[in-house]
């Protein structure tokens, strides 16, 4: 990676930036929607509303605001993402990719509404075999409208080299950091 525009950053800050960039790719909450209710069972024993590995294409993301807060002492992180989307077909389900994240809060707000005027309680279902989650709204998202998804999450830093992972390096003096 070329970090020349970021020459003011320390080596550690560049490494952390690189890890955050990798995480943002990993978190590409590839959106979509619709889907027929199949026999797929979510981790909650409720039917998962999508049975295919590839996601449906009924919701198109326009903009992501992502905040990630790593804790290098406890080796975990928390985060928040706001995703602005266009709905192409009426649906009650938003299907996203998610791997290893504990979703702590999720809401959907129609464009033009205040954050407190959302669609009510959103149920989050997980389907681990496909690394997918579903946000199930209490009422349908209407085609040709814009919405904002708000998702808060937490997880441990990964042990391997995928996702947002911890790493160490040695200084010139042999100190492990």
Steps between C-alpha positions, in 0.01 A plus 500: 500500500625845416481719811699793354208746543504397867870553567413690819374175659724279711569144390256370762230743386552391139467136609180580689365690198581201279312272740202735507494507121506120493216493751294742295539268202410205720199687626374591158154445620394409150140595504203349346157407578186314419535126478244233556461339837663162466578213729827658608505533879676791663699467820188613688295204360286746304493445123774697330344698212767419240634159400762585237869564545492802268303790635191641332529839329186683610680756717787710368741673738584863423724601789670346804610678819713256699653551843717231661649527847764234572609428857855367475503412870198269495552405130144575403324779313167675475358674201214682340394527138237718336409383150287710267308278258249507214226235513422351157213269609271491803644277771512443874846340491842653452764232445866583572830317519646490850769274641572470870324820603264523794230744387404695812249738344334549162239738366358617169381856440324632189675794335357826625394349834678575826714221645246453779222453242633171363303195396491368856679197638719330243567131554850378412533140378831327430578218259857393573548250210464787247648768728181701465270699724147619434349818636128427521285814511155500662355663188615489137763729356332665199646482151651818354563650845826569677577365846781514754620187678668545839697202632714478814729201546781355706746213458839366596798578280556199276782255576571428133568730208144568393269776610616742767790315660769562753863495400837561658838614382850532638684829532866538403582430864311168494206629704174331408211741450 
